[in-house]
mmCIF file of N, CA and C in Angstrom:
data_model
loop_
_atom_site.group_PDB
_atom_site.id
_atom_site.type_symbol
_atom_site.label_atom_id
_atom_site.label_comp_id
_atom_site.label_asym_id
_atom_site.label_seq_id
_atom_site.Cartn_x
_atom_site.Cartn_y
_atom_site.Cartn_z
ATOM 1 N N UNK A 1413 -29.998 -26.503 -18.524
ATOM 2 C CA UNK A 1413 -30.840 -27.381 -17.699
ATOM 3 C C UNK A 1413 -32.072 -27.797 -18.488
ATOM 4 N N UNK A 1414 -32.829 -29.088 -18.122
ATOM 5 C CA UNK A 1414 -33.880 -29.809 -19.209
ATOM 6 C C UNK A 1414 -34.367 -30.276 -18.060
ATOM 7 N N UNK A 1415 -35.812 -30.073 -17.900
ATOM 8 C CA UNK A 1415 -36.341 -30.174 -17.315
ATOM 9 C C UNK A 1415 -37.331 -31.292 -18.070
ATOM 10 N N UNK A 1416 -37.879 -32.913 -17.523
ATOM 11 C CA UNK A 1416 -38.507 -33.846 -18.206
ATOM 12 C C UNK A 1416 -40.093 -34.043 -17.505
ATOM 13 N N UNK A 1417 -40.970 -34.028 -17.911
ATOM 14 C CA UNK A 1417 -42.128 -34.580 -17.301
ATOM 15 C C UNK A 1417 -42.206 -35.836 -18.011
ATOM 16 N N UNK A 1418 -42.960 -37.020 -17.338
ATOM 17 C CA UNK A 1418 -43.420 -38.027 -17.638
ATOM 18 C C UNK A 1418 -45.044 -38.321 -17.511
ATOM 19 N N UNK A 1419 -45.987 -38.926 -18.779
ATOM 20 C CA UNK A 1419 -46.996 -38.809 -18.349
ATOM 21 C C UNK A 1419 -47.450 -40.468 -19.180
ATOM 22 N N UNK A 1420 -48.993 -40.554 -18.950
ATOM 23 C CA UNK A 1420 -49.275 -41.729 -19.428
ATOM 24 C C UNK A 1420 -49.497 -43.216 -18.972
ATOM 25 N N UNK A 1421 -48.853 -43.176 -18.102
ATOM 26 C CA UNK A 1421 -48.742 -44.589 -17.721
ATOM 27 C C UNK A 1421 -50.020 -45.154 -16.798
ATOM 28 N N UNK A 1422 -50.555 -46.315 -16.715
ATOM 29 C CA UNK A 1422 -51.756 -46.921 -16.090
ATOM 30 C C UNK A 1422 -51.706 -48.393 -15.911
ATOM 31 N N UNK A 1423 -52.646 -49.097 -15.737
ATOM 32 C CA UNK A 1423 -53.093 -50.483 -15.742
ATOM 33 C C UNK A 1423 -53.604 -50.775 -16.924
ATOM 34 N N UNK A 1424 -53.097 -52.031 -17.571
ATOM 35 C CA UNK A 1424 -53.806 -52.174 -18.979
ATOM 36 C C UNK A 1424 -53.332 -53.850 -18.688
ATOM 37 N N UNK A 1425 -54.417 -54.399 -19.525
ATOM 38 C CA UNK A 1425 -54.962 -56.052 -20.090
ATOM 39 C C UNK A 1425 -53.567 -56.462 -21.145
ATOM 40 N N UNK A 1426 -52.897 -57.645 -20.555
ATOM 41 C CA UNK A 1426 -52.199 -58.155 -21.550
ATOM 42 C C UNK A 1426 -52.801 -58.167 -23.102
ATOM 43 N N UNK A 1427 -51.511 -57.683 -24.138
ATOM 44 C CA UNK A 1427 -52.073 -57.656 -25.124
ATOM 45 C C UNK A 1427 -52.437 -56.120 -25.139
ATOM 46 N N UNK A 1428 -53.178 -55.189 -24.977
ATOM 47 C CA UNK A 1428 -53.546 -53.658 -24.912
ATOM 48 C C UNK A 1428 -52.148 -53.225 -24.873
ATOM 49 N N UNK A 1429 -52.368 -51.774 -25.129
ATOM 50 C CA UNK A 1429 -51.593 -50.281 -25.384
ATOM 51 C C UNK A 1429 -51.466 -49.316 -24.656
ATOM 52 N N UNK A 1430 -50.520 -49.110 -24.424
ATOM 53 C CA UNK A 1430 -50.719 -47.511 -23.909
ATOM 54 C C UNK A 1430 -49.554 -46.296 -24.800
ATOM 55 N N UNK A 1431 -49.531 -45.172 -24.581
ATOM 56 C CA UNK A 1431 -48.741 -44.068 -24.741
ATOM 57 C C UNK A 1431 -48.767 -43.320 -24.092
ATOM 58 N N UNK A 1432 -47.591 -43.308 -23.663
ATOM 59 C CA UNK A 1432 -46.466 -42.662 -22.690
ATOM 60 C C UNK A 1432 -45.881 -41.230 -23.673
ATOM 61 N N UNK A 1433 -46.167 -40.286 -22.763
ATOM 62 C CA UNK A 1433 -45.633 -38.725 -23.032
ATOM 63 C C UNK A 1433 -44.259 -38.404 -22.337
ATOM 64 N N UNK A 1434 -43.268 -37.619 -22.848
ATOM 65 C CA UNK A 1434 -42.462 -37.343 -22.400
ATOM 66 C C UNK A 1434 -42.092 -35.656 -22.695
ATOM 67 N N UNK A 1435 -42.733 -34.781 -21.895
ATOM 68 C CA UNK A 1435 -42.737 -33.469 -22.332
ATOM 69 C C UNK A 1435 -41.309 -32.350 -21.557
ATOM 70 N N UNK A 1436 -40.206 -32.085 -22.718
ATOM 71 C CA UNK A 1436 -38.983 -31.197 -22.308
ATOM 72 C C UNK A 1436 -39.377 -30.202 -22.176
ATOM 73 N N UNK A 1437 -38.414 -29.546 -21.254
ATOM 74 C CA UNK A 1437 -38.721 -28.080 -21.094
ATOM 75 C C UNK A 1437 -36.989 -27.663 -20.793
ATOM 76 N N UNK A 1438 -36.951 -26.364 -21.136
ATOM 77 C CA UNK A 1438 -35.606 -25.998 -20.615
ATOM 78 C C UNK A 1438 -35.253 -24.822 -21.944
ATOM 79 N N UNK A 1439 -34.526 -23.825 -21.613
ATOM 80 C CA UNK A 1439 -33.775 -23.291 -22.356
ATOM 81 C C UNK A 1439 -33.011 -23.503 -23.581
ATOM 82 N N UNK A 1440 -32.188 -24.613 -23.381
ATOM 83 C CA UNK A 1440 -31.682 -24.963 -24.195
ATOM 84 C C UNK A 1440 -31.337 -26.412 -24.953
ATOM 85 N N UNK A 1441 -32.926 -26.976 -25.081
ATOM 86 C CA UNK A 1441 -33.783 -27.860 -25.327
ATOM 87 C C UNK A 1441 -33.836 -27.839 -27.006
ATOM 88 N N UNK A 1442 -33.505 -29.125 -27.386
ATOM 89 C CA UNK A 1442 -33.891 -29.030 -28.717
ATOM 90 C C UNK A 1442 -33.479 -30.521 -29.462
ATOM 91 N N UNK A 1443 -34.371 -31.084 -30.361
ATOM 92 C CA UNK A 1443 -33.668 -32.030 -30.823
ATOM 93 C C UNK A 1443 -32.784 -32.567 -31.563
ATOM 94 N N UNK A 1444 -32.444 -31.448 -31.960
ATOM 95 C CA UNK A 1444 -31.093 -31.861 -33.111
ATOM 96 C C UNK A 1444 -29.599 -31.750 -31.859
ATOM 97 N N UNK A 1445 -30.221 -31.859 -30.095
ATOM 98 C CA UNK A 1445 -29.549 -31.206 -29.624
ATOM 99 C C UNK A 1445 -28.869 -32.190 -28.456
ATOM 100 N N UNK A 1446 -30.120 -33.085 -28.203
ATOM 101 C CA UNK A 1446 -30.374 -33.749 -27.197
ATOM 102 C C UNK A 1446 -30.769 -35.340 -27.445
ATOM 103 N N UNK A 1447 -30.224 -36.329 -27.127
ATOM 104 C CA UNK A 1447 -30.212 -37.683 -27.444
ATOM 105 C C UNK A 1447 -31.346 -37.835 -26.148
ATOM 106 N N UNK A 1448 -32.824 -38.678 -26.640
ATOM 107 C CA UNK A 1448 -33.639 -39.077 -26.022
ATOM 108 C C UNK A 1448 -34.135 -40.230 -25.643
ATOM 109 N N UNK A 1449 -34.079 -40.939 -24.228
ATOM 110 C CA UNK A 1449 -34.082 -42.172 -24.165
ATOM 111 C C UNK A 1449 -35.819 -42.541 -23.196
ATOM 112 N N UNK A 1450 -35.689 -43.877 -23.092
ATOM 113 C CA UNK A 1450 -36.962 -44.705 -21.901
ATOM 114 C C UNK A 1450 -35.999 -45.806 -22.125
ATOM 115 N N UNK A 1451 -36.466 -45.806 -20.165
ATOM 116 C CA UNK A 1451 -35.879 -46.588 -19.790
ATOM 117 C C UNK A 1451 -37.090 -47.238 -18.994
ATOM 118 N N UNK A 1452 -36.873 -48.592 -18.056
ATOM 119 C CA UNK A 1452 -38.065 -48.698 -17.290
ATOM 120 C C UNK A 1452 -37.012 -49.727 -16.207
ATOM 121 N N UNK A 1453 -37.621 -49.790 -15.473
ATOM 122 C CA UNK A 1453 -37.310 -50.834 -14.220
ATOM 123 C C UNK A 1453 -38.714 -50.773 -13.473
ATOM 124 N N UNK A 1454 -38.587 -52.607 -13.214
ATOM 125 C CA UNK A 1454 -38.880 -53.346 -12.506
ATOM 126 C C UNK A 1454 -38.721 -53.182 -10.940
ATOM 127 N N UNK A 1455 -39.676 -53.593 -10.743
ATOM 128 C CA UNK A 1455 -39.874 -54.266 -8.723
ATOM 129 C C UNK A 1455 -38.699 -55.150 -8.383
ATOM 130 N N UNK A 1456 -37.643 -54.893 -8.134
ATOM 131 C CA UNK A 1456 -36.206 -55.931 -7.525
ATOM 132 C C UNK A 1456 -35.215 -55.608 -8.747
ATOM 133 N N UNK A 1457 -35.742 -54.821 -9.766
ATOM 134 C CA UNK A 1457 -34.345 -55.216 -10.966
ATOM 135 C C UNK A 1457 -33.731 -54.118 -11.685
ATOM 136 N N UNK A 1458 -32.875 -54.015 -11.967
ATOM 137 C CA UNK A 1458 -31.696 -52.945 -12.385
ATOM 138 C C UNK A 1458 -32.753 -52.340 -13.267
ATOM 139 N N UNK A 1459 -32.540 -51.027 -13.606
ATOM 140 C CA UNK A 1459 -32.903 -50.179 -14.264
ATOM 141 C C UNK A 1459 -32.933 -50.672 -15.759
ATOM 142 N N UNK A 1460 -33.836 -50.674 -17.503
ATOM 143 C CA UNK A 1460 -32.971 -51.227 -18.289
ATOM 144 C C UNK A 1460 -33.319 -50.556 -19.056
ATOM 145 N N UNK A 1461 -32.775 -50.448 -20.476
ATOM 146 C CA UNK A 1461 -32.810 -49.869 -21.594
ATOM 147 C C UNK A 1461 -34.172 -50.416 -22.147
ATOM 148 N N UNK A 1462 -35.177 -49.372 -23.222
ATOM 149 C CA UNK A 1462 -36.216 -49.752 -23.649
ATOM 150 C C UNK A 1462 -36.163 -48.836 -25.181
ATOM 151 N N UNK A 1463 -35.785 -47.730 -25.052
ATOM 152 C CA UNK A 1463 -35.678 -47.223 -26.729
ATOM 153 C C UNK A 1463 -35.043 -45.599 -26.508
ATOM 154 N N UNK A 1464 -34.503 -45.467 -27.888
ATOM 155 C CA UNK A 1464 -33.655 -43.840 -27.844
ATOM 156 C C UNK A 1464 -33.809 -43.382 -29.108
ATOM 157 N N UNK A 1465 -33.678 -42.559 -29.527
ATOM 158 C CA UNK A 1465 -33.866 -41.226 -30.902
ATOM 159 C C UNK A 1465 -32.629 -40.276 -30.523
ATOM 160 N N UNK A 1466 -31.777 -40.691 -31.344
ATOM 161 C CA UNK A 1466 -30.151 -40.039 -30.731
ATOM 162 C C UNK A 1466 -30.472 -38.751 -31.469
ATOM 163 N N UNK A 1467 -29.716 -37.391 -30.903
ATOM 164 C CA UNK A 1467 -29.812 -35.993 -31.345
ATOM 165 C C UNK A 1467 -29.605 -36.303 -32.985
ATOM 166 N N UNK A 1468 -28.928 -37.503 -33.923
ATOM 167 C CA UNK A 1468 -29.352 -37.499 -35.016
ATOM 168 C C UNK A 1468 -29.984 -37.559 -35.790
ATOM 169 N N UNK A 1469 -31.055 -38.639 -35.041
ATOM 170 C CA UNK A 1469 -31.927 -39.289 -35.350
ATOM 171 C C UNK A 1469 -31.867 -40.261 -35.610
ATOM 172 N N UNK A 1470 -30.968 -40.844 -35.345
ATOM 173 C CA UNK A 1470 -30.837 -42.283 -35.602
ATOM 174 C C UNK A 1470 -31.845 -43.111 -34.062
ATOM 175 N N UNK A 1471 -32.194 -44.398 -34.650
ATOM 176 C CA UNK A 1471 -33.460 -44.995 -33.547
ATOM 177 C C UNK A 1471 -32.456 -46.475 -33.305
ATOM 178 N N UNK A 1472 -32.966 -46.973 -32.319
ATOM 179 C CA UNK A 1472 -32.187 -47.682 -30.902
ATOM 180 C C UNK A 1472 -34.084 -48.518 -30.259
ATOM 181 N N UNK A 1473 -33.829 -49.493 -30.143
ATOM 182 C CA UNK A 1473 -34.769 -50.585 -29.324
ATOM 183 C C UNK A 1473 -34.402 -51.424 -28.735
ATOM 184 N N UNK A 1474 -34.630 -51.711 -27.237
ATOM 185 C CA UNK A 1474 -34.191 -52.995 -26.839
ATOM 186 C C UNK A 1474 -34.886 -54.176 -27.397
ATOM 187 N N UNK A 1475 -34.084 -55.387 -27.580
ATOM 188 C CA UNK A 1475 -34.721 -56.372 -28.572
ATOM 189 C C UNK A 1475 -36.422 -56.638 -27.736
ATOM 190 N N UNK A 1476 -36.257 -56.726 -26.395
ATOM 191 C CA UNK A 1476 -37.464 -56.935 -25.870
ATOM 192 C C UNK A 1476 -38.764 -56.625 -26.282
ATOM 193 N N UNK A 1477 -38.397 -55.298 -26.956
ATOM 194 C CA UNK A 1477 -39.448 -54.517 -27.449
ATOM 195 C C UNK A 1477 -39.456 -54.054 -28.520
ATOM 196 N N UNK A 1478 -38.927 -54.522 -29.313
ATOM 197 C CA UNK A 1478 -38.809 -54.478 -31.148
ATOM 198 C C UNK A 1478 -40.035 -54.567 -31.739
ATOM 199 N N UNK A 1479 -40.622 -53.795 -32.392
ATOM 200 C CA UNK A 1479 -41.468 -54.508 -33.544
ATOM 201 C C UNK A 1479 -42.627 -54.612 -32.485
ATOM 202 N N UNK A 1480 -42.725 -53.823 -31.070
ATOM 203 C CA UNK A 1480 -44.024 -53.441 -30.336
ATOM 204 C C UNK A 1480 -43.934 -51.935 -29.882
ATOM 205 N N UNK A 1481 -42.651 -51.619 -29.760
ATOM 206 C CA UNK A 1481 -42.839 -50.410 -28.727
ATOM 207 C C UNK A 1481 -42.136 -49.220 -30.270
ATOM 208 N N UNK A 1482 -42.747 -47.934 -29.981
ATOM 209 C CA UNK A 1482 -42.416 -47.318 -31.141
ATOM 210 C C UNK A 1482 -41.896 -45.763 -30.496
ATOM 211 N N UNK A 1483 -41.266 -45.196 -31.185
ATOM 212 C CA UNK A 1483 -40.714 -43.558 -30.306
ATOM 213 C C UNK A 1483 -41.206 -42.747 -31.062
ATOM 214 N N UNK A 1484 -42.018 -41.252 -31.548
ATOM 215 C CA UNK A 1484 -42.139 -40.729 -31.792
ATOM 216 C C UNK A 1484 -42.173 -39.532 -31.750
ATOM 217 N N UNK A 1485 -42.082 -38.070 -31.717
ATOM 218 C CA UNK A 1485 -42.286 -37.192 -31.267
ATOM 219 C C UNK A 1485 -43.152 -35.988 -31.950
ATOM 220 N N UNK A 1486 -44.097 -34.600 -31.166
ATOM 221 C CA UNK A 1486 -44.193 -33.957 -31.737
ATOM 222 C C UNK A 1486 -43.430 -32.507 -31.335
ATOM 223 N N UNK A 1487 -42.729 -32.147 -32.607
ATOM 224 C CA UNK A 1487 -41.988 -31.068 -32.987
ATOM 225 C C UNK A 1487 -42.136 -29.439 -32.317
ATOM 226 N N UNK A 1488 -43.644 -29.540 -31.980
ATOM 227 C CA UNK A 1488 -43.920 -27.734 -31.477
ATOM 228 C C UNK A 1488 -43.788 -28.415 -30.288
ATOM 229 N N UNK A 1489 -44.292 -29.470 -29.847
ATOM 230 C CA UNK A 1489 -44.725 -29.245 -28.741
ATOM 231 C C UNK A 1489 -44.009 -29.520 -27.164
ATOM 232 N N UNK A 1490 -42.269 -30.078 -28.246
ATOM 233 C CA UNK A 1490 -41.160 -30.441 -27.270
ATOM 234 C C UNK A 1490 -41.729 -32.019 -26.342
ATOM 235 N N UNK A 1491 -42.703 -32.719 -27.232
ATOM 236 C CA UNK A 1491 -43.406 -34.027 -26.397
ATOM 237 C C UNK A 1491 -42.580 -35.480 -27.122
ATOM 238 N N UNK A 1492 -42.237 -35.959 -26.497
ATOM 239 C CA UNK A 1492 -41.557 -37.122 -27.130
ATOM 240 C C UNK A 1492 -42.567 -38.236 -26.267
ATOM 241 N N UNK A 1493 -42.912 -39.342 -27.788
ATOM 242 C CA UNK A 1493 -44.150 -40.324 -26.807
ATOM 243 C C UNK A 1493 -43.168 -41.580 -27.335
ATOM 244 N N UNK A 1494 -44.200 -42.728 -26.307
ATOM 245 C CA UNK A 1494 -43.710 -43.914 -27.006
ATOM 246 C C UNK A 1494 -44.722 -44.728 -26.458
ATOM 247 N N UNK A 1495 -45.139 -45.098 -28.038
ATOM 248 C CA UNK A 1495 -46.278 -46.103 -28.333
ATOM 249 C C UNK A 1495 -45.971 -47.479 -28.042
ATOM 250 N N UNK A 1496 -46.724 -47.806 -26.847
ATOM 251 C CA UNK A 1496 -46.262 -49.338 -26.673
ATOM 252 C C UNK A 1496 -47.733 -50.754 -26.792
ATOM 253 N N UNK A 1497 -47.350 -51.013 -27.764
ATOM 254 C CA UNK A 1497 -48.786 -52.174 -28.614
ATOM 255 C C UNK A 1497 -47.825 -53.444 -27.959
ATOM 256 N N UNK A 1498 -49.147 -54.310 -27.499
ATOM 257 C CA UNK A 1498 -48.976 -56.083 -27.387
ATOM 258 C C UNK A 1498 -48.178 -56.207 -26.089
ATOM 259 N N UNK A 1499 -48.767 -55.309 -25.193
ATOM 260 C CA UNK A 1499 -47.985 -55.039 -24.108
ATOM 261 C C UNK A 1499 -48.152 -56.695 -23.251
ATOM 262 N N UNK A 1500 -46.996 -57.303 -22.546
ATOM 263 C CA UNK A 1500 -47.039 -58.283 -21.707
ATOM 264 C C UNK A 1500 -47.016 -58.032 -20.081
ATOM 265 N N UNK A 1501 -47.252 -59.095 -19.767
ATOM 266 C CA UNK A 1501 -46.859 -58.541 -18.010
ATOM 267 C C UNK A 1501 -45.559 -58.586 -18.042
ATOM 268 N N UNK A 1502 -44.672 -59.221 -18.326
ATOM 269 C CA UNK A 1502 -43.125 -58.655 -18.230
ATOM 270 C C UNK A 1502 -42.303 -56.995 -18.462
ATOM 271 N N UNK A 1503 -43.608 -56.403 -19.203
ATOM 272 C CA UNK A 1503 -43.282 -54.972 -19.463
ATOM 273 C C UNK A 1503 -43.398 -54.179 -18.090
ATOM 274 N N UNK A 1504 -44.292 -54.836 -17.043
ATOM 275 C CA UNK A 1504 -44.689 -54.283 -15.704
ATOM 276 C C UNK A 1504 -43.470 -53.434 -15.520
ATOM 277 N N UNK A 1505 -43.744 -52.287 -15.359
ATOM 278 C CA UNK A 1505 -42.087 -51.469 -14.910
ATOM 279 C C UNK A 1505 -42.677 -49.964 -14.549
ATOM 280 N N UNK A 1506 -41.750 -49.147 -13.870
ATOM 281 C CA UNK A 1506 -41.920 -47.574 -14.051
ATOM 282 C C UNK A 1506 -41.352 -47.246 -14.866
ATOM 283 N N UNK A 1507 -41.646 -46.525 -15.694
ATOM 284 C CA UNK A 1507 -40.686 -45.897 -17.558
ATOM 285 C C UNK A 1507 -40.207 -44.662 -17.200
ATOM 286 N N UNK A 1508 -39.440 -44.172 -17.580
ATOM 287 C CA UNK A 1508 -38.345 -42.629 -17.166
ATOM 288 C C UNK A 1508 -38.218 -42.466 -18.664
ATOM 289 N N UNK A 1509 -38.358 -41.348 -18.949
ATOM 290 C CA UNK A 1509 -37.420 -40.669 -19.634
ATOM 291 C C UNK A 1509 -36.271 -39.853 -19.438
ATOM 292 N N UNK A 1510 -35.813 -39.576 -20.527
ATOM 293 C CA UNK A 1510 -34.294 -39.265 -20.053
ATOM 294 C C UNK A 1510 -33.231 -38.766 -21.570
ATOM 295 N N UNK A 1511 -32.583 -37.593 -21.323
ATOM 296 C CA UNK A 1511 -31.999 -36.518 -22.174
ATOM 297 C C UNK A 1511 -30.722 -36.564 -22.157
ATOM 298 N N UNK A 1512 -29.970 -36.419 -23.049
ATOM 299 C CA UNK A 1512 -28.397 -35.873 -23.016
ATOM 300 C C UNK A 1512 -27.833 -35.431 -24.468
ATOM 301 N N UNK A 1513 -27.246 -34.418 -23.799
ATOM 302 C CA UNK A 1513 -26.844 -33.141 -24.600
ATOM 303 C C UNK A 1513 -25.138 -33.667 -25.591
ATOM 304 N N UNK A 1514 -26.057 -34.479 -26.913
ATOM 305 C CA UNK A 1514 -25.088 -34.574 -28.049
ATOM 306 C C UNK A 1514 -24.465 -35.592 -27.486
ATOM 307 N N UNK A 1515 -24.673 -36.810 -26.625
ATOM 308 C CA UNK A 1515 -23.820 -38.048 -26.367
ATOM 309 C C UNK A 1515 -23.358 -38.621 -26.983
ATOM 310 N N UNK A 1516 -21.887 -39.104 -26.882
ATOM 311 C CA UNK A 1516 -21.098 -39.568 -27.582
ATOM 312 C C UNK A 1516 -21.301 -41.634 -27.253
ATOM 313 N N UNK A 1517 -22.042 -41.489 -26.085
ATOM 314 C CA UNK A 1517 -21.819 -43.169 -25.987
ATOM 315 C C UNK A 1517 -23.030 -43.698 -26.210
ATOM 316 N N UNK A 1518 -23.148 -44.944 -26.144
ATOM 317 C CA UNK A 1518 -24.281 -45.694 -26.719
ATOM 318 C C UNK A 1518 -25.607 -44.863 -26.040
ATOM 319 N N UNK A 1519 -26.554 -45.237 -27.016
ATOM 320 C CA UNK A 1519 -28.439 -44.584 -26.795
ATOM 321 C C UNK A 1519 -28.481 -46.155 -25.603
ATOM 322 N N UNK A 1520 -27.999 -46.914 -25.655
ATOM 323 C CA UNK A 1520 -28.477 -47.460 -24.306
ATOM 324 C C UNK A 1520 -28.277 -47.942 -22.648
ATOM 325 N N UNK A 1521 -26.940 -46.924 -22.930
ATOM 326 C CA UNK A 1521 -26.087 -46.641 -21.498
ATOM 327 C C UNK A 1521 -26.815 -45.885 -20.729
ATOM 328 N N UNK A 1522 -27.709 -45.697 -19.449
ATOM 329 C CA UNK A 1522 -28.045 -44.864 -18.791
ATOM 330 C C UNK A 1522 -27.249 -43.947 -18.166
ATOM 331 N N UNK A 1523 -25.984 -44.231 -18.110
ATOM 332 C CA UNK A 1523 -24.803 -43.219 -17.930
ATOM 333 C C UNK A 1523 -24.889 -42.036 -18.564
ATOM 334 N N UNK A 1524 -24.619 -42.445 -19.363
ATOM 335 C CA UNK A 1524 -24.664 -41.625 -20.737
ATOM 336 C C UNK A 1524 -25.670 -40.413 -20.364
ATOM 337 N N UNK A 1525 -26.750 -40.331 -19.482
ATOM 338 C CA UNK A 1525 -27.911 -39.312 -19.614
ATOM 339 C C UNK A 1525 -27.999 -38.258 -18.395
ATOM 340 N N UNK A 1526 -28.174 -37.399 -18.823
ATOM 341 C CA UNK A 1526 -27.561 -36.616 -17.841
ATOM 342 C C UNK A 1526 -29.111 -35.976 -16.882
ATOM 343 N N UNK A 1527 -30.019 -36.302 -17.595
ATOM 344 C CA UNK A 1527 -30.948 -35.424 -16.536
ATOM 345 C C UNK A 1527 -32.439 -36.585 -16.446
ATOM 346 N N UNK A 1528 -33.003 -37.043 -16.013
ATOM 347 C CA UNK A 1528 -34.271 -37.923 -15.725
ATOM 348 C C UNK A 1528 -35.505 -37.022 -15.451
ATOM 349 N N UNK A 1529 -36.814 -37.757 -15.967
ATOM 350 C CA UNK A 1529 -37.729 -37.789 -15.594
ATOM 351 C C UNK A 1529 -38.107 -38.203 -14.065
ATOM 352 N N UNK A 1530 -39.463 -38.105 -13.514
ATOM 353 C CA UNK A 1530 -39.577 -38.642 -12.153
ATOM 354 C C UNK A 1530 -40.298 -39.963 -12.485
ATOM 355 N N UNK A 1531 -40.562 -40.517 -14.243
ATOM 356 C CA UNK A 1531 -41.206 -41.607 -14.062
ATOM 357 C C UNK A 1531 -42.829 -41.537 -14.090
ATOM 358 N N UNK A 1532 -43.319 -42.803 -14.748
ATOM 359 C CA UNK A 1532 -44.588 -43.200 -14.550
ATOM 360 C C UNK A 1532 -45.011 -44.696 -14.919
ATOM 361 N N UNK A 1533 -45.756 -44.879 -13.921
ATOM 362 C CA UNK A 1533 -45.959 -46.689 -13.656
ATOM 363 C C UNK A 1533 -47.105 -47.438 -14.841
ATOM 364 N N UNK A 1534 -46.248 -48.240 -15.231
ATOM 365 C CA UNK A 1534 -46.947 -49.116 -16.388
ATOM 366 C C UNK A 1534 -47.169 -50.227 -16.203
ATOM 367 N N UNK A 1535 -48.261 -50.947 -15.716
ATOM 368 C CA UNK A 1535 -49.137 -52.286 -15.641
ATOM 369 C C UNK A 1535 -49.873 -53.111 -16.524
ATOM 370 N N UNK A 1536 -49.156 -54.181 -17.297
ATOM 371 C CA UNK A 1536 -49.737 -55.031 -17.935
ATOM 372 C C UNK A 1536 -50.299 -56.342 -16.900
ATOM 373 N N UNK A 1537 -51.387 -56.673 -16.606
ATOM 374 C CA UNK A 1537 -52.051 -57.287 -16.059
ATOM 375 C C UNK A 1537 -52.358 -58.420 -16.940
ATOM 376 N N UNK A 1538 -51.804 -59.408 -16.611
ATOM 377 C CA UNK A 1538 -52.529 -61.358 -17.641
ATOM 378 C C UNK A 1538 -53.873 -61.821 -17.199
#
C-alpha cells in the first residue's frame, strides 16, 4: 500500500510559478519501484495527463506542458515535486498525483495507476 499526499497548490498571476509536492509513504515505496505520475482536471473535463518519471526513469510530458512544467524529486525524503513556470489560465485544474508499482502501460494512461493522491487546486488567474 502507498499512501500519496499532495501539497502546494494556490492562486497565482498568469505567467508566475508554483511547486507542487507530492510526498509517498508506504512500506513498500520506492523509486526504482514505482512509476510516478500528475495528472490534473478541470471544472467540466476528463481527468488528463500532465507528466510521469517511470520506475526507470525514463520522463513523459504532456505536449501542453513541455518546456514549462518540470518533475523532480528528492531521494531521502520520498517527495516528488513538479515545477510549473509560465503558468496560463488554461492550466486552472486540481493536480493528483499518482503511483504504480512497475507499470507495464503507458506513463500517461491513468489506468495504469493504481493508488491517487486527494489532490490540490491550482489557479492561474489572467
Amino acid at each position: 500500500q502507498v499512501q500519496l499526499v499532495e501539497s502546494g497548490g494556490g492562486l497565482v498571476q498568469a505567467g508566475g510559478s508554483l511547486r507542487l509536492s507530492c510526498a509517498a509513504s508506504g512500506r513498500t515505496f520506492s523509486w526504482s519501484r514505482y512509476t510516478m505520475g500528475w495528472f490534473r482536471q478541470a471544472p467540466g473535463k476528463e481527468r488528463e495527463f500532465v507528466a510521469a518519471r517511470r520506475w526507470d526513469g525514463n520522463m513523459n510530458y504532456a505536449d501542453t506542458v513541455k518546456g514549462r512544467f518540470t518533475i523532480s524529486r528528492d531521494n531521502a525524503q520520498n517527495i516528488m515535486y513538479l515545477q510549473m513556470d509560465s503558468l496560463k489560465p488554461e492550466d486552472t485544474a486540481v493536480y493528483y498525483c499518482a503511483a504504480a508499482l512497475k507499470s507495464t502501460m503507458p506513463t500517461s494512461w491513468a489506468r495504469g495507476y493504481e493508488y491517487w493522491g486527494q489532490g490540490t487546486h491550482v489557479t492561474a488567474s489572467s
